[in-house]
Amino acid sequence: MEKKIGRGRAVGKIILMGEHAVVYGQPALAMPFPATKIETTIKEEVGDAIIDCYFYKGLLEKAPDNLSGIKTMIKEIFKYLNKELKDININIENTIPPERGMGSSAAVAVSITRAIYDYFNLPLREEDLSKFSSLSEKIVHGNPSGLDTATIIGEKALYYIKGQPFTIFKPNLQAYLIVADTGEKGDTREAVEDVGKIVKERPETGKRLIKDLGNLAREAKKLIENNDPVGFGHNMTQAHRRLDKLSVSNSNLNLLVDTAMKNGALGAKLTGGGRGGCIIVLTSSKEKARDISASLLEKGAKDTWIYNMEDINEE
Ligand code: MEV
């Protein structure tokens, strides 16, 4: 018998190193961020399918363009499961701020897919979860590396190279991470396209910056595994400077990165797609993280989260 309610959840993600360069085959490091999450609940409701989320509440069929990824994905899942797409209300609750580089689009796709399978009481294979959520991400981002989806599905810190099986890595870092939201929406698709233009139009500079970002990520993995917060912090700031040269940063992100550094951070960089969204900051202690967090809020950050990197292996 079919259940008349289905639930699916997914956590946010943080890219520690390697965003954008990962699209070009360089390694990236990412971790789940359980302080933010998406929860989808599907209930039976007679009539055309309804979607109720942060951006829109109404008929799924009439959902605006920014929901076209999940709309296509939901249709594909129902077709694959041989079910008629009606008599459901899909409600999405999120504490992942949308379009801020914290993986909200991939997490929404993962949580909806989980909720649909739960609604029909069907087992969900990881490869199907990955296939459907990647389909939505392709529509949203154009050319996603797959990093966001893999991190959100796996809920483990990942060392990821596009096209290769991802490696789970074990951070061993006595440090605190601040995630600070500029409050400004990012545009991953546009940023990825503009990096593409730089690589095409100024190949020498573009390729060098991408390669540098890859080397910084490779080194960062060792620094994180060997409890070297000073070294990792340095790599973060170096990566930020290169992302800025690739046109991925903007004045708000740079202001927050500079504020963190002036106040004694070990390192700071934008995280995710850029052009708005969030920065991450590394500090040596919780007190320092609190101080820097207060300075970031003073300079206009909308929200901050403090995370003890030692908790990562306990999640
Ligand atoms: C977006 O969270 C990360 C990017 O590297 C794009 C991607 O990996 O698909 C900017």
mmCIF file of C-alpha atoms and ligand atoms in Angstrom:
data_model
loop_
_atom_site.group_PDB
_atom_site.id
_atom_site.type_symbol
_atom_site.label_atom_id
_atom_site.label_comp_id
_atom_site.label_asym_id
_atom_site.label_seq_id
_atom_site.Cartn_x
_atom_site.Cartn_y
_atom_site.Cartn_z
ATOM 1 C CA MET A 1 0.000 0.000 0.000
ATOM 2 C CA GLU A 2 1.230 3.477 -0.872
ATOM 3 C CA LYS A 3 1.944 5.847 2.003
ATOM 4 C CA LYS A 4 0.180 9.180 1.766
ATOM 5 C CA ILE A 5 3.084 11.204 3.033
ATOM 6 C CA GLY A 6 6.708 11.269 1.912
ATOM 7 C CA ARG A 7 9.665 13.025 3.471
ATOM 8 C CA GLY A 8 13.187 13.748 2.234
ATOM 9 C CA ARG A 9 15.951 15.866 3.675
ATOM 10 C CA ALA A 10 19.341 17.082 2.477
ATOM 11 C CA VAL A 11 22.060 19.180 4.097
ATOM 12 C CA GLY A 12 23.940 22.137 2.646
ATOM 13 C CA LYS A 13 27.550 22.005 1.487
ATOM 14 C CA ILE A 14 30.636 24.157 1.716
ATOM 15 C CA ILE A 15 33.419 24.089 -0.857
ATOM 16 C CA LEU A 16 36.689 24.453 1.029
ATOM 17 C CA MET A 17 38.894 24.710 -2.071
ATOM 18 C CA GLY A 18 38.737 24.226 -5.823
ATOM 19 C CA GLU A 19 35.426 25.778 -6.924
ATOM 20 C CA HIS A 20 35.404 26.693 -10.620
ATOM 21 C CA ALA A 21 38.771 24.957 -11.209
ATOM 22 C CA VAL A 22 36.905 21.670 -10.585
ATOM 23 C CA VAL A 23 34.913 22.287 -13.788
ATOM 24 C CA TYR A 24 38.295 22.046 -15.633
ATOM 25 C CA GLY A 25 39.366 18.749 -14.082
ATOM 26 C CA GLN A 26 41.255 20.160 -11.086
ATOM 27 C CA PRO A 27 40.618 18.716 -7.617
ATOM 28 C CA ALA A 28 38.245 20.300 -5.119
ATOM 29 C CA LEU A 29 37.594 19.793 -1.411
ATOM 30 C CA ALA A 30 34.070 20.044 -0.059
ATOM 31 C CA MET A 31 32.230 19.160 3.112
ATOM 32 C CA PRO A 32 28.600 18.807 4.149
ATOM 33 C CA PHE A 33 27.264 21.665 6.236
ATOM 34 C CA PRO A 34 24.561 20.259 8.513
ATOM 35 C CA ALA A 35 23.819 23.660 10.125
ATOM 36 C CA THR A 36 21.727 24.331 7.016
ATOM 37 C CA LYS A 37 19.248 21.934 5.449
ATOM 38 C CA ILE A 38 16.271 21.345 3.157
ATOM 39 C CA GLU A 39 13.219 19.317 4.170
ATOM 40 C CA THR A 40 10.671 18.257 1.579
ATOM 41 C CA THR A 41 7.268 16.855 2.552
ATOM 42 C CA ILE A 42 4.923 15.399 -0.033
ATOM 43 C CA LYS A 43 1.261 14.994 0.885
ATOM 44 C CA GLU A 44 -1.665 13.661 -1.065
ATOM 45 C CA GLU A 45 -3.865 16.494 -2.347
ATOM 46 C CA VAL A 46 -6.428 15.803 -5.053
ATOM 47 C CA GLY A 47 -5.862 17.770 -8.268
ATOM 48 C CA ASP A 48 -2.911 18.997 -10.319
ATOM 49 C CA ALA A 49 0.526 18.759 -8.679
ATOM 50 C CA ILE A 50 1.308 21.728 -6.419
ATOM 51 C CA ILE A 51 4.704 23.029 -5.339
ATOM 52 C CA ASP A 52 5.155 25.234 -2.302
ATOM 53 C CA CYS A 53 8.627 26.691 -1.720
ATOM 54 C CA TYR A 54 10.563 29.855 -0.929
ATOM 55 C CA PHE A 55 10.205 31.230 -4.490
ATOM 56 C CA TYR A 56 6.713 30.152 -5.459
ATOM 57 C CA LYS A 57 3.504 28.456 -4.369
ATOM 58 C CA GLY A 58 1.154 27.128 -7.035
ATOM 59 C CA LEU A 59 0.755 24.635 -9.849
ATOM 60 C CA LEU A 60 3.993 22.792 -10.636
ATOM 61 C CA GLU A 61 3.196 23.148 -14.336
ATOM 62 C CA LYS A 62 3.168 26.951 -14.043
ATOM 63 C CA ALA A 63 6.304 27.220 -11.858
ATOM 64 C CA PRO A 64 8.651 30.094 -12.826
ATOM 65 C CA ASP A 65 11.846 29.595 -14.827
ATOM 66 C CA ASN A 66 14.135 29.432 -11.795
ATOM 67 C CA LEU A 67 12.325 26.206 -10.828
ATOM 68 C CA SER A 68 12.658 24.642 -14.296
ATOM 69 C CA GLY A 69 15.422 22.290 -13.070
ATOM 70 C CA ILE A 70 13.316 20.680 -10.369
ATOM 71 C CA LYS A 71 10.165 20.761 -12.520
ATOM 72 C CA THR A 72 11.895 18.739 -15.259
ATOM 73 C CA MET A 73 13.448 16.444 -12.666
ATOM 74 C CA ILE A 74 10.091 15.725 -10.954
ATOM 75 C CA LYS A 75 8.489 14.912 -14.325
ATOM 76 C CA GLU A 76 11.360 12.561 -15.193
ATOM 77 C CA ILE A 77 11.132 10.747 -11.850
ATOM 78 C CA PHE A 78 7.380 10.208 -12.193
ATOM 79 C CA LYS A 79 7.849 8.951 -15.754
ATOM 80 C CA TYR A 80 10.624 6.600 -14.624
ATOM 81 C CA LEU A 81 8.451 5.286 -11.781
ATOM 82 C CA ASN A 82 5.471 4.962 -14.099
ATOM 83 C CA LYS A 83 3.297 7.168 -11.881
ATOM 84 C CA GLU A 84 0.835 9.854 -12.853
ATOM 85 C CA LEU A 85 2.027 13.318 -11.810
ATOM 86 C CA LYS A 86 -1.051 14.527 -9.916
ATOM 87 C CA ASP A 87 -2.735 14.514 -6.509
ATOM 88 C CA ILE A 88 0.360 15.689 -4.659
ATOM 89 C CA ASN A 89 1.493 18.770 -2.790
ATOM 90 C CA ILE A 90 5.276 19.164 -2.586
ATOM 91 C CA ASN A 91 6.319 21.431 0.288
ATOM 92 C CA ILE A 92 9.956 22.525 0.556
ATOM 93 C CA GLU A 93 11.294 24.114 3.751
ATOM 94 C CA ASN A 94 14.815 25.462 3.661
ATOM 95 C CA THR A 95 17.353 26.843 6.074
ATOM 96 C CA ILE A 96 19.979 26.890 3.297
ATOM 97 C CA PRO A 97 19.905 30.440 2.003
ATOM 98 C CA PRO A 98 19.170 30.086 -1.738
ATOM 99 C CA GLU A 99 21.710 31.124 -4.359
ATOM 100 C CA ARG A 100 24.510 31.717 -1.837
ATOM 101 C CA GLY A 101 26.983 29.009 -2.854
ATOM 102 C CA MET A 102 25.839 26.624 -0.127
ATOM 103 C CA GLY A 103 24.398 24.066 -2.495
ATOM 104 C CA SER A 104 20.737 24.922 -2.061
ATOM 105 C CA SER A 105 19.760 23.945 -5.630
ATOM 106 C CA ALA A 106 21.457 20.528 -5.401
ATOM 107 C CA ALA A 107 20.058 19.985 -1.885
ATOM 108 C CA VAL A 108 16.519 20.822 -3.025
ATOM 109 C CA ALA A 109 16.852 18.308 -5.877
ATOM 110 C CA VAL A 110 18.212 15.604 -3.543
ATOM 111 C CA SER A 111 15.552 16.180 -0.874
ATOM 112 C CA ILE A 112 12.680 16.144 -3.422
ATOM 113 C CA THR A 113 13.937 12.918 -5.003
ATOM 114 C CA ARG A 114 14.205 11.303 -1.560
ATOM 115 C CA ALA A 115 10.687 12.516 -0.663
ATOM 116 C CA ILE A 116 9.130 11.167 -3.880
ATOM 117 C CA TYR A 117 10.641 7.701 -3.318
ATOM 118 C CA ASP A 118 9.539 7.808 0.316
ATOM 119 C CA TYR A 119 6.016 8.844 -0.748
ATOM 120 C CA PHE A 120 5.728 5.755 -2.943
ATOM 121 C CA ASN A 121 7.580 3.676 -0.349
ATOM 122 C CA LEU A 122 10.226 2.619 -2.884
ATOM 123 C CA PRO A 123 13.919 1.949 -2.234
ATOM 124 C CA LEU A 124 16.139 4.653 -3.751
ATOM 125 C CA ARG A 125 19.466 3.592 -5.245
ATOM 126 C CA GLU A 126 22.292 6.110 -4.878
ATOM 127 C CA GLU A 127 22.903 6.059 -8.640
ATOM 128 C CA ASP A 128 19.280 7.069 -9.316
ATOM 129 C CA LEU A 129 19.448 9.819 -6.692
ATOM 130 C CA SER A 130 22.607 11.097 -8.351
ATOM 131 C CA LYS A 131 21.156 10.792 -11.877
ATOM 132 C CA PHE A 132 17.980 12.753 -11.085
ATOM 133 C CA SER A 133 19.580 15.493 -8.996
ATOM 134 C CA SER A 134 22.351 15.954 -11.589
ATOM 135 C CA LEU A 135 19.665 16.405 -14.257
ATOM 136 C CA SER A 136 18.198 19.311 -12.291
ATOM 137 C CA GLU A 137 21.662 20.797 -11.663
ATOM 138 C CA LYS A 138 22.474 20.691 -15.390
ATOM 139 C CA ILE A 139 19.410 22.778 -16.145
ATOM 140 C CA VAL A 140 20.211 25.251 -13.335
ATOM 141 C CA HIS A 141 23.973 25.568 -13.844
ATOM 142 C CA GLY A 142 24.669 24.513 -17.428
ATOM 143 C CA ASN A 143 27.923 22.641 -16.879
ATOM 144 C CA PRO A 144 28.092 21.446 -13.262
ATOM 145 C CA SER A 145 31.112 19.452 -12.140
ATOM 146 C CA GLY A 146 28.923 17.210 -9.941
ATOM 147 C CA LEU A 147 30.763 18.276 -6.773
ATOM 148 C CA ASP A 148 27.715 19.815 -5.041
ATOM 149 C CA THR A 149 25.502 16.800 -5.707
ATOM 150 C CA ALA A 150 28.176 14.287 -4.628
ATOM 151 C CA THR A 151 28.875 16.141 -1.350
ATOM 152 C CA ILE A 152 25.204 16.557 -0.504
ATOM 153 C CA ILE A 153 24.336 12.925 -1.271
ATOM 154 C CA GLY A 154 27.408 11.484 0.484
ATOM 155 C CA GLU A 155 27.339 13.794 3.536
ATOM 156 C CA LYS A 156 31.087 13.305 3.940
ATOM 157 C CA ALA A 157 34.118 15.541 3.321
ATOM 158 C CA LEU A 158 35.167 14.832 -0.261
ATOM 159 C CA TYR A 159 38.240 15.166 -2.418
ATOM 160 C CA TYR A 160 36.680 15.341 -5.838
ATOM 161 C CA ILE A 161 37.967 15.250 -9.396
ATOM 162 C CA LYS A 162 35.320 15.480 -12.107
ATOM 163 C CA GLY A 163 34.694 12.151 -13.807
ATOM 164 C CA GLN A 164 36.561 10.128 -11.164
ATOM 165 C CA PRO A 165 35.032 8.289 -8.223
ATOM 166 C CA PHE A 166 35.137 10.730 -5.332
ATOM 167 C CA THR A 167 37.429 10.086 -2.368
ATOM 168 C CA ILE A 168 36.254 10.591 1.193
ATOM 169 C CA PHE A 169 38.969 12.372 3.151
ATOM 170 C CA LYS A 170 39.339 12.757 6.898
ATOM 171 C CA PRO A 171 40.019 16.306 8.044
ATOM 172 C CA ASN A 172 42.226 16.543 11.109
ATOM 173 C CA LEU A 173 42.252 20.257 11.797
ATOM 174 C CA GLN A 174 42.141 22.032 15.134
ATOM 175 C CA ALA A 175 40.514 25.216 13.891
ATOM 176 C CA TYR A 176 37.170 26.966 13.520
ATOM 177 C CA LEU A 177 35.435 27.794 10.284
ATOM 178 C CA ILE A 178 33.132 30.777 9.907
ATOM 179 C CA VAL A 179 30.665 30.829 7.035
ATOM 180 C CA ALA A 180 29.470 34.390 6.409
ATOM 181 C CA ASP A 181 26.646 35.246 4.037
ATOM 182 C CA THR A 182 26.921 38.551 2.128
ATOM 183 C CA GLY A 183 23.119 38.443 1.747
ATOM 184 C CA GLU A 184 23.662 38.972 -1.951
ATOM 185 C CA LYS A 185 22.478 36.323 -4.409
ATOM 186 C CA GLY A 186 25.207 34.698 -6.458
ATOM 187 C CA ASP A 187 24.842 33.500 -10.019
ATOM 188 C CA THR A 188 26.789 30.268 -10.473
ATOM 189 C CA ARG A 189 25.744 29.771 -14.082
ATOM 190 C CA GLU A 190 26.878 33.256 -15.111
ATOM 191 C CA ALA A 191 30.127 32.985 -13.108
ATOM 192 C CA VAL A 192 30.954 29.586 -14.672
ATOM 193 C CA GLU A 193 30.277 31.032 -18.141
ATOM 194 C CA ASP A 194 32.454 34.091 -17.498
ATOM 195 C CA VAL A 195 35.356 31.964 -16.238
ATOM 196 C CA GLY A 196 34.915 30.018 -19.491
ATOM 197 C CA LYS A 197 35.253 33.267 -21.460
ATOM 198 C CA ILE A 198 38.503 34.180 -19.656
ATOM 199 C CA VAL A 199 39.935 30.703 -20.303
ATOM 200 C CA LYS A 200 38.981 31.010 -23.980
ATOM 201 C CA GLU A 201 39.943 34.632 -24.609
ATOM 202 C CA ARG A 202 43.062 34.796 -22.395
ATOM 203 C CA PRO A 203 44.092 31.129 -22.310
ATOM 204 C CA GLU A 204 47.536 31.678 -20.810
ATOM 205 C CA THR A 205 46.263 33.657 -17.802
ATOM 206 C CA GLY A 206 43.054 31.634 -17.426
ATOM 207 C CA LYS A 207 44.755 28.239 -17.528
ATOM 208 C CA ARG A 208 47.511 29.364 -15.159
ATOM 209 C CA LEU A 209 44.959 30.559 -12.587
ATOM 210 C CA ILE A 210 42.977 27.309 -12.878
ATOM 211 C CA LYS A 211 46.161 25.264 -12.460
ATOM 212 C CA ASP A 212 47.202 27.335 -9.418
ATOM 213 C CA LEU A 213 43.782 26.707 -7.857
ATOM 214 C CA GLY A 214 44.227 22.972 -8.447
ATOM 215 C CA ASN A 215 47.679 22.991 -6.819
ATOM 216 C CA LEU A 216 46.373 24.972 -3.843
ATOM 217 C CA ALA A 217 43.561 22.410 -3.393
ATOM 218 C CA ARG A 218 45.991 19.468 -3.636
ATOM 219 C CA GLU A 219 48.253 21.024 -1.012
ATOM 220 C CA ALA A 220 45.262 22.001 1.155
ATOM 221 C CA LYS A 221 44.174 18.365 1.435
ATOM 222 C CA LYS A 222 47.541 17.483 3.022
ATOM 223 C CA LEU A 223 47.485 20.575 5.267
ATOM 224 C CA ILE A 224 43.981 19.736 6.504
ATOM 225 C CA GLU A 225 44.859 16.074 7.096
ATOM 226 C CA ASN A 226 48.042 17.047 8.953
ATOM 227 C CA ASN A 227 46.541 19.667 11.262
ATOM 228 C CA ASP A 228 48.200 22.692 9.712
ATOM 229 C CA PRO A 229 45.597 25.476 10.084
ATOM 230 C CA VAL A 230 48.177 28.211 9.366
ATOM 231 C CA GLY A 231 49.184 26.567 6.084
ATOM 232 C CA PHE A 232 45.599 25.861 5.061
ATOM 233 C CA GLY A 233 44.540 29.428 5.945
ATOM 234 C CA HIS A 234 47.321 30.775 3.728
ATOM 235 C CA ASN A 235 46.144 28.576 0.827
ATOM 236 C CA MET A 236 42.567 29.776 1.276
ATOM 237 C CA THR A 237 43.538 33.433 0.889
ATOM 238 C CA GLN A 238 45.770 32.598 -2.091
ATOM 239 C CA ALA A 239 42.831 30.809 -3.717
ATOM 240 C CA HIS A 240 40.570 33.800 -3.108
ATOM 241 C CA ARG A 241 42.995 36.127 -4.901
ATOM 242 C CA ARG A 242 42.998 33.813 -7.920
ATOM 243 C CA LEU A 243 39.209 33.462 -7.941
ATOM 244 C CA ASP A 244 39.033 37.264 -7.869
ATOM 245 C CA LYS A 245 41.314 37.409 -10.939
ATOM 246 C CA LEU A 246 38.967 34.942 -12.643
ATOM 247 C CA SER A 247 36.140 37.497 -12.089
ATOM 248 C CA VAL A 248 34.323 35.276 -9.609
ATOM 249 C CA SER A 249 34.555 37.640 -6.641
ATOM 250 C CA ASN A 250 32.984 41.059 -6.180
ATOM 251 C CA SER A 251 33.314 44.065 -3.853
ATOM 252 C CA ASN A 252 31.096 42.621 -1.081
ATOM 253 C CA LEU A 253 33.001 39.334 -0.989
ATOM 254 C CA ASN A 254 36.359 41.153 -1.066
ATOM 255 C CA LEU A 255 35.264 43.483 1.735
ATOM 256 C CA LEU A 256 34.352 40.529 3.987
ATOM 257 C CA VAL A 257 37.558 38.628 3.131
ATOM 258 C CA ASP A 258 39.681 41.744 3.878
ATOM 259 C CA THR A 259 37.763 42.407 7.118
ATOM 260 C CA ALA A 260 38.394 38.837 8.296
ATOM 261 C CA MET A 261 42.100 39.068 7.460
ATOM 262 C CA LYS A 262 42.529 42.469 9.154
ATOM 263 C CA ASN A 263 40.960 41.014 12.286
ATOM 264 C CA GLY A 264 43.411 38.142 12.573
ATOM 265 C CA ALA A 265 41.908 35.299 10.506
ATOM 266 C CA LEU A 266 44.268 32.527 9.369
ATOM 267 C CA GLY A 267 42.696 32.696 5.922
ATOM 268 C CA ALA A 268 39.526 33.652 4.076
ATOM 269 C CA LYS A 269 37.986 33.074 0.658
ATOM 270 C CA LEU A 270 34.709 33.042 -1.195
ATOM 271 C CA THR A 271 33.005 29.657 -1.381
ATOM 272 C CA GLY A 272 30.931 28.158 -4.202
ATOM 273 C CA GLY A 273 29.840 29.917 -7.362
ATOM 274 C CA GLY A 274 30.751 33.431 -6.160
ATOM 275 C CA ARG A 275 29.483 36.832 -7.419
ATOM 276 C CA GLY A 276 27.688 37.125 -4.097
ATOM 277 C CA GLY A 277 26.888 34.317 -1.718
ATOM 278 C CA CYS A 278 29.205 33.337 1.115
ATOM 279 C CA ILE A 279 32.799 33.480 2.289
ATOM 280 C CA ILE A 280 34.564 31.034 4.589
ATOM 281 C CA VAL A 281 37.094 32.117 7.211
ATOM 282 C CA LEU A 282 39.530 29.998 9.229
ATOM 283 C CA THR A 283 40.431 30.931 12.810
ATOM 284 C CA SER A 284 42.592 29.365 15.485
ATOM 285 C CA SER A 285 40.013 29.519 18.310
ATOM 286 C CA LYS A 286 36.313 29.848 19.011
ATOM 287 C CA GLU A 287 36.838 33.255 20.673
ATOM 288 C CA LYS A 288 38.631 34.551 17.579
ATOM 289 C CA ALA A 289 35.818 33.155 15.416
ATOM 290 C CA ARG A 290 33.250 35.030 17.531
ATOM 291 C CA ASP A 291 35.225 38.306 17.293
ATOM 292 C CA ILE A 292 35.685 38.031 13.542
ATOM 293 C CA SER A 293 32.074 37.032 13.076
ATOM 294 C CA ALA A 294 30.994 40.221 14.906
ATOM 295 C CA SER A 295 33.256 42.337 12.626
ATOM 296 C CA LEU A 296 31.792 40.653 9.537
ATOM 297 C CA LEU A 297 28.224 41.349 10.708
ATOM 298 C CA GLU A 298 29.232 44.962 11.350
ATOM 299 C CA LYS A 299 30.534 45.226 7.771
ATOM 300 C CA GLY A 300 27.229 44.031 6.331
ATOM 301 C CA ALA A 301 27.244 40.204 6.478
ATOM 302 C CA LYS A 302 23.630 39.033 6.829
ATOM 303 C CA ASP A 303 24.352 35.868 8.762
ATOM 304 C CA THR A 304 27.286 33.870 10.079
ATOM 305 C CA TRP A 305 27.757 30.277 11.247
ATOM 306 C CA ILE A 306 30.702 29.050 13.354
ATOM 307 C CA TYR A 307 31.818 25.462 12.930
ATOM 308 C CA ASN A 308 34.422 23.491 14.875
ATOM 309 C CA MET A 309 36.403 21.592 12.213
ATOM 310 C CA GLU A 310 37.094 18.843 14.769
ATOM 311 C CA ASP A 311 33.362 17.965 14.731
ATOM 312 C CA ILE A 312 33.460 16.974 11.092
ATOM 313 C CA ASN A 313 34.269 13.314 11.638
ATOM 314 C CA GLU A 314 31.521 12.953 14.223
ATOM 315 C CA GLU A 315 28.636 14.003 11.949
HETATM 316 C C1 MEV B 1 29.362 25.657 -7.371
HETATM 317 O O1 MEV B 1 28.971 25.330 -6.040
HETATM 318 C C2 MEV B 1 30.719 25.106 -7.645
HETATM 319 C C3 MEV B 1 31.301 25.436 -9.009
HETATM 320 O O2 MEV B 1 32.624 24.896 -9.025
HETATM 321 C C4 MEV B 1 30.506 24.867 -10.148
HETATM 322 C C5 MEV B 1 30.567 23.338 -10.195
HETATM 323 O O3 MEV B 1 31.406 22.713 -9.574
HETATM 324 O O4 MEV B 1 29.713 22.797 -10.909
HETATM 325 C C6 MEV B 1 31.422 26.938 -9.224
#
